[in-house]
Structures are given as structure tokens and as C-alpha cells.
PDB file of C-alpha atoms in Angstrom:
ATOM      1  CA  MET A   1      21.777 -26.350  11.964  1.00  0.00           C
ATOM      2  CA  SER A   2      20.845 -26.368   8.280  1.00  0.00           C
ATOM      3  CA  ARG A   3      17.239 -25.781   7.353  1.00  0.00           C
ATOM      4  CA  ILE A   4      15.400 -28.599   5.591  1.00  0.00           C
ATOM      5  CA  TYR A   5      13.214 -27.377   2.761  1.00  0.00           C
ATOM      6  CA  SER A   6       9.527 -28.208   2.994  1.00  0.00           C
ATOM      7  CA  ASN A   7       6.673 -26.996   0.814  1.00  0.00           C
ATOM      8  CA  GLU A   8       4.039 -28.455   3.150  1.00  0.00           C
ATOM      9  CA  ILE A   9       2.507 -25.016   3.762  1.00  0.00           C
ATOM     10  CA  LEU A  10       1.880 -24.544   0.058  1.00  0.00           C
ATOM     11  CA  THR A  11       0.765 -28.072  -0.792  1.00  0.00           C
ATOM     12  CA  ASN A  12      -1.785 -28.010   2.040  1.00  0.00           C
ATOM     13  CA  LEU A  13      -3.609 -25.101   0.408  1.00  0.00           C
ATOM     14  CA  PRO A  14      -7.018 -26.113  -0.981  1.00  0.00           C
ATOM     15  CA  VAL A  15      -7.109 -26.296  -4.786  1.00  0.00           C
ATOM     16  CA  ASN A  16      -9.745 -24.253  -6.617  1.00  0.00           C
ATOM     17  CA  ASN A  17     -10.779 -26.262  -9.700  1.00  0.00           C
ATOM     18  CA  ILE A  18     -11.886 -23.931 -12.482  1.00  0.00           C
ATOM     19  CA  LYS A  19     -13.503 -24.776 -15.832  1.00  0.00           C
ATOM     20  CA  TRP A  20     -12.319 -22.093 -18.253  1.00  0.00           C
ATOM     21  CA  PRO A  21     -14.821 -21.436 -21.075  1.00  0.00           C
ATOM     22  CA  SER A  22     -12.221 -20.750 -23.803  1.00  0.00           C
ATOM     23  CA  SER A  23      -8.598 -21.523 -24.650  1.00  0.00           C
ATOM     24  CA  TRP A  24      -6.328 -20.636 -21.720  1.00  0.00           C
ATOM     25  CA  ASP A  25      -3.584 -19.696 -24.203  1.00  0.00           C
ATOM     26  CA  SER A  26      -5.728 -16.843 -25.478  1.00  0.00           C
ATOM     27  CA  LEU A  27      -5.547 -15.284 -22.009  1.00  0.00           C
ATOM     28  CA  LEU A  28      -1.758 -15.521 -21.948  1.00  0.00           C
ATOM     29  CA  VAL A  29      -1.361 -13.030 -24.804  1.00  0.00           C
ATOM     30  CA  CYS A  30      -0.976 -10.323 -22.143  1.00  0.00           C
ATOM     31  CA  LYS A  31       2.394 -11.849 -21.163  1.00  0.00           C
ATOM     32  CA  LYS A  32       3.849 -10.547 -24.439  1.00  0.00           C
ATOM     33  CA  GLN A  33       2.553  -7.003 -24.021  1.00  0.00           C
ATOM     34  CA  GLY A  34       4.944  -4.437 -22.544  1.00  0.00           C
ATOM     35  CA  ASN A  35       8.252  -4.923 -20.728  1.00  0.00           C
ATOM     36  CA  GLY A  36       6.716  -5.920 -17.427  1.00  0.00           C
ATOM     37  CA  VAL A  37       7.566  -4.736 -13.924  1.00  0.00           C
ATOM     38  CA  ILE A  38       9.934  -5.593 -11.096  1.00  0.00           C
ATOM     39  CA  LEU A  39       8.684  -5.038  -7.570  1.00  0.00           C
ATOM     40  CA  GLU A  40       9.281  -5.655  -3.908  1.00  0.00           C
ATOM     41  CA  ALA A  41       6.354  -6.745  -1.786  1.00  0.00           C
ATOM     42  CA  VAL A  42       5.202  -8.550   1.354  1.00  0.00           C
ATOM     43  CA  VAL A  43       3.227 -11.786   1.069  1.00  0.00           C
ATOM     44  CA  LYS A  44      -0.198 -11.435   2.678  1.00  0.00           C
ATOM     45  CA  GLY A  45      -1.983 -14.510   1.333  1.00  0.00           C
ATOM     46  CA  LYS A  46      -1.787 -17.525  -1.005  1.00  0.00           C
ATOM     47  CA  SER A  47      -4.169 -19.524  -3.203  1.00  0.00           C
ATOM     48  CA  ARG A  48      -3.988 -22.543  -5.535  1.00  0.00           C
ATOM     49  CA  PHE A  49      -5.831 -23.021  -8.805  1.00  0.00           C
ATOM     50  CA  ALA A  50      -6.213 -25.849 -11.309  1.00  0.00           C
ATOM     51  CA  ILE A  51      -7.511 -24.472 -14.610  1.00  0.00           C
ATOM     52  CA  THR A  52      -9.045 -26.739 -17.266  1.00  0.00           C
ATOM     53  CA  ASP A  53      -9.917 -24.996 -20.526  1.00  0.00           C
ATOM     54  CA  ASN A  54     -12.323 -25.871 -23.336  1.00  0.00           C
ATOM     55  CA  LEU A  55      -9.580 -27.890 -25.087  1.00  0.00           C
ATOM     56  CA  ASN A  56      -9.135 -29.974 -21.928  1.00  0.00           C
ATOM     57  CA  VAL A  57      -5.699 -28.426 -21.294  1.00  0.00           C
ATOM     58  CA  LYS A  58      -4.991 -28.310 -17.557  1.00  0.00           C
ATOM     59  CA  VAL A  59      -2.597 -25.889 -15.819  1.00  0.00           C
ATOM     60  CA  ARG A  60      -1.922 -25.404 -12.117  1.00  0.00           C
ATOM     61  CA  TYR A  61      -0.955 -22.154 -10.426  1.00  0.00           C
ATOM     62  CA  TYR A  62      -0.010 -20.746  -7.059  1.00  0.00           C
ATOM     63  CA  VAL A  63      -1.333 -17.218  -6.575  1.00  0.00           C
ATOM     64  CA  PHE A  64       0.492 -14.915  -4.185  1.00  0.00           C
ATOM     65  CA  HIS A  65      -1.439 -11.950  -2.785  1.00  0.00           C
ATOM     66  CA  VAL A  66       1.120  -9.297  -1.912  1.00  0.00           C
ATOM     67  CA  LYS A  67       1.306  -5.756  -0.590  1.00  0.00           C
ATOM     68  CA  VAL A  68       3.686  -3.865  -2.864  1.00  0.00           C
ATOM     69  CA  THR A  69       6.262  -1.597  -1.242  1.00  0.00           C
ATOM     70  CA  GLN A  70       7.879  -0.325  -4.447  1.00  0.00           C
ATOM     71  CA  ALA A  71       7.840  -1.086  -8.155  1.00  0.00           C
ATOM     72  CA  HIS A  72       9.716  -0.173 -11.331  1.00  0.00           C
ATOM     73  CA  ARG A  73       9.321  -0.865 -15.019  1.00  0.00           C
ATOM     74  CA  ARG A  74      11.584  -3.587 -16.383  1.00  0.00           C
ATOM     75  CA  LYS A  75      14.039  -2.128 -18.870  1.00  0.00           C
ATOM     76  CA  PHE A  76      15.711  -3.712 -21.908  1.00  0.00           C
ATOM     77  CA  GLU A  77      18.325  -2.770 -24.478  1.00  0.00           C
ATOM     78  CA  ALA A  78      17.445  -2.847 -28.183  1.00  0.00           C
ATOM     79  CA  SER A  79      19.105  -6.283 -28.330  1.00  0.00           C
ATOM     80  CA  GLY A  80      16.621  -7.597 -25.754  1.00  0.00           C
ATOM     81  CA  LYS A  81      19.116  -7.778 -22.864  1.00  0.00           C
ATOM     82  CA  GLU A  82      17.645  -6.681 -19.543  1.00  0.00           C
ATOM     83  CA  ILE A  83      19.336  -3.709 -17.891  1.00  0.00           C
ATOM     84  CA  GLU A  84      18.969  -1.837 -14.603  1.00  0.00           C
ATOM     85  CA  PRO A  85      15.902   0.404 -14.340  1.00  0.00           C
ATOM     86  CA  ASN A  86      16.363   4.057 -13.536  1.00  0.00           C
ATOM     87  CA  PHE A  87      15.480   3.896  -9.836  1.00  0.00           C
ATOM     88  CA  SER A  88      15.263   7.669  -9.324  1.00  0.00           C
ATOM     89  CA  GLU A  89      15.652  10.925 -11.239  1.00  0.00           C
ATOM     90  CA  THR A  90      18.913  11.804  -9.482  1.00  0.00           C
ATOM     91  CA  THR A  91      21.968  10.012  -8.114  1.00  0.00           C
ATOM     92  CA  LYS A  92      24.732  10.874  -5.617  1.00  0.00           C
ATOM     93  CA  VAL A  93      28.231  10.957  -7.105  1.00  0.00           C
ATOM     94  CA  SER A  94      31.374  11.180  -4.961  1.00  0.00           C
ATOM     95  CA  LYS A  95      33.983  13.830  -5.825  1.00  0.00           C
ATOM     96  CA  GLY A  96      37.733  13.541  -5.422  1.00  0.00           C
ATOM     97  CA  TYR A  97      40.042  10.699  -4.473  1.00  0.00           C
ATOM     98  CA  LEU A  98      39.062  10.710  -0.796  1.00  0.00           C
ATOM     99  CA  ASN A  99      35.308  10.644  -1.458  1.00  0.00           C
ATOM    100  CA  SER A 100      35.074  13.611   0.891  1.00  0.00           C
ATOM    101  CA  SER A 101      32.192  15.329  -0.891  1.00  0.00           C
ATOM    102  CA  TYR A 102      29.262  14.518  -3.100  1.00  0.00           C
ATOM    103  CA  LYS A 103      27.226  16.059  -5.839  1.00  0.00           C
ATOM    104  CA  VAL A 104      23.769  15.214  -7.119  1.00  0.00           C
ATOM    105  CA  GLU A 105      23.398  14.518 -10.818  1.00  0.00           C
ATOM    106  CA  ALA A 106      20.302  14.039 -12.936  1.00  0.00           C
ATOM    107  CA  LYS A 107      19.680  10.513 -14.235  1.00  0.00           C
ATOM    108  CA  GLY A 108      16.684  11.259 -16.418  1.00  0.00           C
ATOM    109  CA  GLU A 109      13.100  10.119 -16.032  1.00  0.00           C
ATOM    110  CA  THR A 110      12.661   7.503 -13.309  1.00  0.00           C
ATOM    111  CA  ASP A 111      11.247   4.031 -14.019  1.00  0.00           C
ATOM    112  CA  ARG A 112       9.569   3.969 -10.599  1.00  0.00           C
ATOM    113  CA  LEU A 113       5.844   3.242 -10.676  1.00  0.00           C
ATOM    114  CA  SER A 114       3.262   4.721  -8.330  1.00  0.00           C
ATOM    115  CA  PRO A 115       0.494   2.421  -7.034  1.00  0.00           C
ATOM    116  CA  GLN A 116      -1.897   4.131  -9.443  1.00  0.00           C
ATOM    117  CA  GLU A 117       0.432   3.371 -12.372  1.00  0.00           C
ATOM    118  CA  LEU A 118       1.230  -0.197 -11.290  1.00  0.00           C
ATOM    119  CA  SER A 119      -2.285  -1.499 -10.737  1.00  0.00           C
ATOM    120  CA  PRO A 120      -3.596  -1.297 -14.341  1.00  0.00           C
ATOM    121  CA  LEU A 121      -0.378  -2.894 -15.639  1.00  0.00           C
ATOM    122  CA  VAL A 122      -0.660  -6.089 -13.590  1.00  0.00           C
ATOM    123  CA  LYS A 123      -4.374  -6.509 -12.904  1.00  0.00           C
ATOM    124  CA  LYS A 124      -6.543  -8.621 -15.198  1.00  0.00           C
ATOM    125  CA  ALA A 125     -10.285  -8.584 -14.593  1.00  0.00           C
ATOM    126  CA  GLU A 126     -10.844 -12.231 -15.603  1.00  0.00           C
ATOM    127  CA  LEU A 127      -8.312 -13.437 -13.048  1.00  0.00           C
ATOM    128  CA  ASP A 128      -9.437 -11.061 -10.318  1.00  0.00           C
ATOM    129  CA  LYS A 129     -12.876 -12.668 -10.530  1.00  0.00           C
ATOM    130  CA  LEU A 130     -11.279 -16.012  -9.647  1.00  0.00           C
ATOM    131  CA  CYS A 131      -9.045 -14.962  -6.773  1.00  0.00           C
ATOM    132  CA  GLY A 132     -10.505 -11.649  -5.617  1.00  0.00           C
ATOM    133  CA  LYS A 133     -12.218 -13.184  -2.595  1.00  0.00           C
ATOM    134  CA  ASP A 134      -8.841 -14.422  -1.311  1.00  0.00           C
ATOM    135  CA  CYS A 135      -6.965 -11.172  -1.915  1.00  0.00           C
ATOM    136  CA  PRO A 136      -6.683  -8.850   1.117  1.00  0.00           C
ATOM    137  CA  ALA A 137      -7.422  -5.158   0.721  1.00  0.00           C
ATOM    138  CA  ASP A 138      -4.615  -3.036  -0.768  1.00  0.00           C
ATOM    139  CA  CYS A 139      -2.945  -6.119  -2.241  1.00  0.00           C
ATOM    140  CA  LEU A 140      -2.272  -7.366  -5.775  1.00  0.00           C
ATOM    141  CA  SER A 141      -2.362 -10.990  -6.950  1.00  0.00           C
ATOM    142  CA  PHE A 142       0.406 -12.642  -8.976  1.00  0.00           C
ATOM    143  CA  TRP A 143       0.140 -16.016 -10.734  1.00  0.00           C
ATOM    144  CA  LEU A 144       3.040 -18.480 -10.702  1.00  0.00           C
ATOM    145  CA  LEU A 145       2.967 -21.844 -12.485  1.00  0.00           C
ATOM    146  CA  GLU A 146       3.196 -24.695 -10.002  1.00  0.00           C
ATOM    147  CA  SER A 147       6.090 -26.116 -12.022  1.00  0.00           C
ATOM    148  CA  GLN A 148       8.060 -22.885 -11.461  1.00  0.00           C
ATOM    149  CA  LEU A 149       7.962 -23.119  -7.686  1.00  0.00           C
ATOM    150  CA  ASP A 150      11.139 -25.120  -7.132  1.00  0.00           C
ATOM    151  CA  LYS A 151      12.360 -25.266  -3.536  1.00  0.00           C
ATOM    152  CA  LEU A 152      10.923 -21.898  -2.627  1.00  0.00           C
ATOM    153  CA  GLU A 153       9.171 -21.706   0.723  1.00  0.00           C
ATOM    154  CA  LEU A 154       7.073 -18.582   1.189  1.00  0.00           C
ATOM    155  CA  GLU A 155       5.044 -17.737   4.259  1.00  0.00           C
ATOM    156  CA  THR A 156       2.833 -14.832   5.241  1.00  0.00           C
ATOM    157  CA  ASP A 157       4.813 -11.613   5.840  1.00  0.00           C
ATOM    158  CA  ASP A 158       7.841 -12.842   3.874  1.00  0.00           C
ATOM    159  CA  CYS A 159       9.409 -10.184   1.630  1.00  0.00           C
ATOM    160  CA  VAL A 160       9.714 -11.058  -2.036  1.00  0.00           C
ATOM    161  CA  ARG A 161      11.048  -9.615  -5.274  1.00  0.00           C
ATOM    162  CA  ILE A 162       8.886 -10.353  -8.325  1.00  0.00           C
ATOM    163  CA  LYS A 163       9.407  -9.864 -12.041  1.00  0.00           C
ATOM    164  CA  THR A 164       6.353 -10.194 -14.271  1.00  0.00           C
ATOM    165  CA  GLU A 165       6.063 -11.555 -17.793  1.00  0.00           C
ATOM    166  CA  GLY A 166       5.072  -8.479 -19.754  1.00  0.00           C
ATOM    167  CA  ASN A 167       2.466  -6.148 -18.299  1.00  0.00           C
ATOM    168  CA  SER A 168       0.512  -8.946 -16.657  1.00  0.00           C
ATOM    169  CA  PRO A 169      -0.056 -10.665 -13.291  1.00  0.00           C
ATOM    170  CA  PHE A 170       1.935 -13.726 -14.461  1.00  0.00           C
ATOM    171  CA  VAL A 171       5.267 -14.219 -12.679  1.00  0.00           C
ATOM    172  CA  PHE A 172       8.490 -14.574 -14.643  1.00  0.00           C
ATOM    173  CA  SER A 173      10.540 -15.014 -11.462  1.00  0.00           C
ATOM    174  CA  ILE A 174      10.104 -14.604  -7.717  1.00  0.00           C
ATOM    175  CA  GLY A 175      12.713 -14.478  -4.967  1.00  0.00           C
ATOM    176  CA  LYS A 176      12.534 -14.383  -1.195  1.00  0.00           C
ATOM    177  CA  ILE A 177      14.650 -11.560   0.232  1.00  0.00           C
ATOM    178  CA  GLU A 178      16.120 -10.558   3.560  1.00  0.00           C
ATOM    179  CA  LYS A 179      14.658  -7.076   4.001  1.00  0.00           C
ATOM    180  CA  GLN A 180      17.532  -5.676   6.069  1.00  0.00           C
ATOM    181  CA  SER A 181      20.092  -6.349   3.326  1.00  0.00           C
ATOM    182  CA  ALA A 182      17.889  -6.806   0.235  1.00  0.00           C
ATOM    183  CA  THR A 183      19.742 -10.085  -0.365  1.00  0.00           C
ATOM    184  CA  VAL A 184      17.897 -12.721  -2.365  1.00  0.00           C
ATOM    185  CA  LEU A 185      17.832 -15.894  -0.261  1.00  0.00           C
ATOM    186  CA  ASN A 186      16.295 -18.186  -2.873  1.00  0.00           C
ATOM    187  CA  TYR A 187      14.754 -17.787  -6.272  1.00  0.00           C
ATOM    188  CA  ALA A 188      12.178 -19.433  -8.501  1.00  0.00           C
ATOM    189  CA  GLY A 189      11.261 -19.002 -12.132  1.00  0.00           C
ATOM    190  CA  GLY A 190      13.286 -17.506 -14.943  1.00  0.00           C
ATOM    191  CA  ASP A 191      16.833 -18.552 -14.000  1.00  0.00           C
ATOM    192  CA  GLU A 192      18.391 -21.140 -11.729  1.00  0.00           C
ATOM    193  CA  VAL A 193      17.735 -20.988  -7.984  1.00  0.00           C
ATOM    194  CA  GLY A 194      20.265 -18.648  -6.390  1.00  0.00           C
ATOM    195  CA  SER A 195      20.740 -16.521  -9.495  1.00  0.00           C
ATOM    196  CA  SER A 196      19.055 -13.211  -8.783  1.00  0.00           C
ATOM    197  CA  TRP A 197      18.230 -10.131 -10.800  1.00  0.00           C
ATOM    198  CA  THR A 198      20.295  -8.132  -8.309  1.00  0.00           C
ATOM    199  CA  ASP A 199      23.344 -10.346  -8.957  1.00  0.00           C
ATOM    200  CA  LYS A 200      23.092  -9.670 -12.677  1.00  0.00           C
ATOM    201  CA  ILE A 201      22.802  -5.913 -12.198  1.00  0.00           C
ATOM    202  CA  MET A 202      25.826  -5.857  -9.889  1.00  0.00           C
ATOM    203  CA  ASN A 203      27.827  -7.809 -12.463  1.00  0.00           C
ATOM    204  CA  ILE A 204      26.914  -5.189 -15.038  1.00  0.00           C
ATOM    205  CA  LYS A 205      28.009  -2.392 -12.695  1.00  0.00           C
ATOM    206  CA  THR A 206      31.437  -3.961 -12.091  1.00  0.00           C
ATOM    207  CA  ASN A 207      32.112  -3.903 -15.819  1.00  0.00           C
ATOM    208  CA  ILE A 208      31.424  -0.170 -16.163  1.00  0.00           C
ATOM    209  CA  PRO A 209      34.696   1.863 -15.931  1.00  0.00           C
ATOM    210  CA  GLN A 210      34.674   4.706 -13.415  1.00  0.00           C
ATOM    211  CA  THR A 211      37.177   7.487 -12.842  1.00  0.00           C
ATOM    212  CA  PRO A 212      38.508   8.199  -9.328  1.00  0.00           C
ATOM    213  CA  GLU A 213      37.177  11.767  -9.550  1.00  0.00           C
ATOM    214  CA  ASP A 214      33.625  10.819 -10.420  1.00  0.00           C
ATOM    215  CA  LYS A 215      32.356   7.658  -8.773  1.00  0.00           C
ATOM    216  CA  GLU A 216      28.711   6.812  -8.194  1.00  0.00           C
ATOM    217  CA  VAL A 217      27.825   6.055  -4.601  1.00  0.00           C
ATOM    218  CA  GLU A 218      26.866   2.392  -4.292  1.00  0.00           C
ATOM    219  CA  ASP A 219      23.901   2.784  -1.990  1.00  0.00           C
ATOM    220  CA  ASP A 220      20.970   0.388  -2.187  1.00  0.00           C
ATOM    221  CA  GLU A 221      18.807   2.481  -4.485  1.00  0.00           C
ATOM    222  CA  TRP A 222      15.716   0.415  -3.688  1.00  0.00           C
ATOM    223  CA  ASP A 223      15.551   2.386  -0.435  1.00  0.00           C
ATOM    224  CA  ASP A 224      15.565   5.840  -2.065  1.00  0.00           C
TER     225      ASP A 224
END
């Protein structure tokens, strides 16, 4: 039986109406600072906010309070095209035609972020004052425009993959994932629903020539 989408859980959340004392756009400057991060996390709470600034501009957000399981810096080429982060400092490479043995090669400095490194990149004191009371301990809060949340149903304890806009708590895209396979089930923000960051990375990998004698093992490196 097919599942009928419903955002009733989200729309039933109470809306916190906030009068912002200055231009809201001035706060959004942080979205242009740094490359941002990509992370996997578990949803532990949700909030809704309607912000009206001193210019009478009104914006509406969903805020997802999540417990992060792992995070990496987003990485871009000089042209601005996003590429795969360096998930770890080493990688397994198969040797020979029969893939009967492996060697470990250095990949350079990892893009993985520790909790201590991640927190200052995505926390903003002004926003924490608004949603801090709703955020469980050991969680971080991420802000998603209401208009971005297109046919994405998220409940407590769902696993998600989030990309931020710059080094900020504002969400560029968010996808619900099946933890056992790390498959993105649906996606909101950034690109069309169903088009995931993982899909793009795998497309890049298929275009990289490899020799039979030296082939990188295609494990899910998120689980390293």
C-alpha cells in the first residue's frame, strides 16, 4: 500500500511569533561565510517560528533539533562545484584482478568535524535565545524556511542528512534517510525532491577512471 504524504505533525506545531528588532537580512550574512557542513543526525524535537523584523518583513521557519552522529565540512572546487569531502585520512584500495588483497593509502587531512569543531560553526547566539528552551541537551538546532519543506515528513527519531548554507544553522537542504542503507528517501531544499547529495557524489565516482590493479573499495565511508 502506498503511503499518503501528510504534514499534519508539522503544521500542528505551535507558532512562536517573534518581533525582530532589526533587519532580518542582516542576520543572514552568516549564510555566506565559509563552505558550510554536511551532517547526519537524529531528529529529537521540532519548533515553528514566524519572524517579523523592523521593516515589517515576515519569514516563517521550521527548526529541527537534532543529535548529530557525524559531520564533515562541505568541499568545493575552485569553480564552485561541490565535491566529495575527505571522509577519513586513509582509504582501503583493492590489489590485483581478483580483489584478493587490500592496502591502506593516505588520503590527506580528513574533513570530518568533531563535536567541538562543529558546534561553533553552526550555532548562533541570537537564534539560540529564541529556540534554546525547545532544544534537548546535546542537540543542535537547524533553521529551514517553511517554503523549503516540500513533501518532507519528519518525526522524532528519524535520521536525516543536512547541508547548511555557509557556516550557519540555516539549512540548504535536508533529506530523510534509511539508516541501514544510508539511502535518501526524500529530500527538501536545494535541489528537486529525490535528488540527493549522495546521488551526485556517486555520479562523480562513476566518471573517475580506475585501473583493475588499483581500485578503491566502495564501502559506505560514512560508517568509518
